[in-house]
Amino acid sequence: MDILRVLNSPNIDIRRKTLEIAMELVSPRNINEVVLVLKKEVVKTQSKDVDKTESLEYRQMLIKSIHSCAVKYPSIADSVA
């Protein structure tokens, strides 16, 4: 999903809205790709020390998004762990 490229934006509000839109657009056809991108973003937040509070908030949003994907599509739940 090309919309997930917007997650590279430094603005937390843009990231939040992008995640909301992406969660609405997730389908069985693209769930694996979406989860993979979200997991990569979580890894990126571990290595960045720019702004701890903003990074933690973004990380929580990513984890919640991954969790909602796993709940919505249980077939990918084992790859999330």
PDB file of C-alpha atoms in Angstrom:
ATOM      1  CA  MET A   1       0.000   0.000   0.000  1.00  0.00           C
ATOM      2  CA  ASP A   2       1.582   3.193  -1.187  1.00  0.00           C
ATOM      3  CA  ILE A   3      -0.224   5.288   1.409  1.00  0.00           C
ATOM      4  CA  LEU A   4       2.039   3.829   4.092  1.00  0.00           C
ATOM      5  CA  ARG A   5       4.968   5.763   2.612  1.00  0.00           C
ATOM      6  CA  VAL A   6       3.533   8.819   4.350  1.00  0.00           C
ATOM      7  CA  LEU A   7       4.611   7.286   7.669  1.00  0.00           C
ATOM      8  CA  ASN A   8       8.048   8.743   6.910  1.00  0.00           C
ATOM      9  CA  SER A   9       6.638  12.190   7.639  1.00  0.00           C
ATOM     10  CA  PRO A  10       7.963  13.731  10.865  1.00  0.00           C
ATOM     11  CA  ASN A  11       4.512  15.129  11.739  1.00  0.00           C
ATOM     12  CA  ILE A  12       2.739  12.903  14.288  1.00  0.00           C
ATOM     13  CA  ASP A  13      -0.727  14.083  13.226  1.00  0.00           C
ATOM     14  CA  ILE A  14      -0.078  13.081   9.621  1.00  0.00           C
ATOM     15  CA  ARG A  15       1.176   9.697  10.795  1.00  0.00           C
ATOM     16  CA  ARG A  16      -1.918   9.208  12.957  1.00  0.00           C
ATOM     17  CA  LYS A  17      -4.310  10.009  10.111  1.00  0.00           C
ATOM     18  CA  THR A  18      -2.336   7.805   7.723  1.00  0.00           C
ATOM     19  CA  LEU A  19      -2.634   4.853  10.109  1.00  0.00           C
ATOM     20  CA  GLU A  20      -6.370   5.465  10.475  1.00  0.00           C
ATOM     21  CA  ILE A  21      -6.854   5.482   6.704  1.00  0.00           C
ATOM     22  CA  ALA A  22      -4.620   2.445   6.219  1.00  0.00           C
ATOM     23  CA  MET A  23      -6.559   0.450   8.816  1.00  0.00           C
ATOM     24  CA  GLU A  24      -9.766   1.158   6.918  1.00  0.00           C
ATOM     25  CA  LEU A  25      -8.188   0.013   3.652  1.00  0.00           C
ATOM     26  CA  VAL A  26      -6.673  -3.245   4.918  1.00  0.00           C
ATOM     27  CA  SER A  27      -7.968  -6.299   3.116  1.00  0.00           C
ATOM     28  CA  PRO A  28      -7.077  -9.993   3.007  1.00  0.00           C
ATOM     29  CA  ARG A  29      -5.089  -9.295  -0.164  1.00  0.00           C
ATOM     30  CA  ASN A  30      -2.753  -6.736   1.401  1.00  0.00           C
ATOM     31  CA  ILE A  31      -2.692  -7.624   5.095  1.00  0.00           C
ATOM     32  CA  ASN A  32       0.741  -9.251   4.952  1.00  0.00           C
ATOM     33  CA  GLU A  33       2.293  -6.216   3.278  1.00  0.00           C
ATOM     34  CA  VAL A  34       0.678  -3.811   5.744  1.00  0.00           C
ATOM     35  CA  VAL A  35       1.842  -5.760   8.784  1.00  0.00           C
ATOM     36  CA  LEU A  36       5.344  -6.003   7.355  1.00  0.00           C
ATOM     37  CA  VAL A  37       5.549  -2.226   6.859  1.00  0.00           C
ATOM     38  CA  LEU A  38       4.174  -1.565  10.334  1.00  0.00           C
ATOM     39  CA  LYS A  39       6.688  -3.948  11.906  1.00  0.00           C
ATOM     40  CA  LYS A  40       9.523  -2.179  10.066  1.00  0.00           C
ATOM     41  CA  GLU A  41       8.283   1.140  11.404  1.00  0.00           C
ATOM     42  CA  VAL A  42       8.281  -0.231  14.951  1.00  0.00           C
ATOM     43  CA  VAL A  43      11.914  -1.261  14.516  1.00  0.00           C
ATOM     44  CA  LYS A  44      12.730   2.247  13.268  1.00  0.00           C
ATOM     45  CA  THR A  45      11.241   3.776  16.408  1.00  0.00           C
ATOM     46  CA  GLN A  46      13.590   1.693  18.548  1.00  0.00           C
ATOM     47  CA  SER A  47      16.663   3.165  16.903  1.00  0.00           C
ATOM     48  CA  LYS A  48      15.576   6.822  16.786  1.00  0.00           C
ATOM     49  CA  ASP A  49      16.303   9.010  19.798  1.00  0.00           C
ATOM     50  CA  VAL A  50      15.033  12.272  18.316  1.00  0.00           C
ATOM     51  CA  ASP A  51      12.038  13.008  20.531  1.00  0.00           C
ATOM     52  CA  LYS A  52      11.292  10.340  23.093  1.00  0.00           C
ATOM     53  CA  THR A  53       7.683  11.321  23.888  1.00  0.00           C
ATOM     54  CA  GLU A  54       6.700  11.657  20.237  1.00  0.00           C
ATOM     55  CA  SER A  55       8.537   8.458  19.375  1.00  0.00           C
ATOM     56  CA  LEU A  56       6.743   6.579  22.166  1.00  0.00           C
ATOM     57  CA  GLU A  57       3.374   7.896  21.047  1.00  0.00           C
ATOM     58  CA  TYR A  58       4.070   6.873  17.447  1.00  0.00           C
ATOM     59  CA  ARG A  59       5.270   3.459  18.594  1.00  0.00           C
ATOM     60  CA  GLN A  60       2.046   2.937  20.558  1.00  0.00           C
ATOM     61  CA  MET A  61      -0.004   3.883  17.493  1.00  0.00           C
ATOM     62  CA  LEU A  62       1.923   1.351  15.401  1.00  0.00           C
ATOM     63  CA  ILE A  63       1.487  -1.421  17.955  1.00  0.00           C
ATOM     64  CA  LYS A  64      -2.241  -0.727  18.233  1.00  0.00           C
ATOM     65  CA  SER A  65      -2.523  -0.842  14.442  1.00  0.00           C
ATOM     66  CA  ILE A  66      -0.693  -4.165  14.272  1.00  0.00           C
ATOM     67  CA  HIS A  67      -2.912  -5.515  17.032  1.00  0.00           C
ATOM     68  CA  SER A  68      -6.075  -4.434  15.238  1.00  0.00           C
ATOM     69  CA  CYS A  69      -4.816  -6.137  12.065  1.00  0.00           C
ATOM     70  CA  ALA A  70      -4.214  -9.349  13.999  1.00  0.00           C
ATOM     71  CA  VAL A  71      -7.692  -9.198  15.534  1.00  0.00           C
ATOM     72  CA  LYS A  72      -9.337  -8.452  12.205  1.00  0.00           C
ATOM     73  CA  TYR A  73      -7.346 -11.133  10.335  1.00  0.00           C
ATOM     74  CA  PRO A  74      -6.439 -13.960  12.738  1.00  0.00           C
ATOM     75  CA  SER A  75      -4.562 -15.803   9.983  1.00  0.00           C
ATOM     76  CA  ILE A  76      -1.651 -13.361  10.318  1.00  0.00           C
ATOM     77  CA  ALA A  77      -1.609 -13.384  14.122  1.00  0.00           C
ATOM     78  CA  ASP A  78       1.290 -15.856  14.244  1.00  0.00           C
ATOM     79  CA  SER A  79       3.477 -13.587  12.083  1.00  0.00           C
ATOM     80  CA  VAL A  80       2.822 -10.635  14.388  1.00  0.00           C
ATOM     81  CA  ALA A  81       4.308 -12.233  17.464  1.00  0.00           C
TER      82      ALA A  81
END
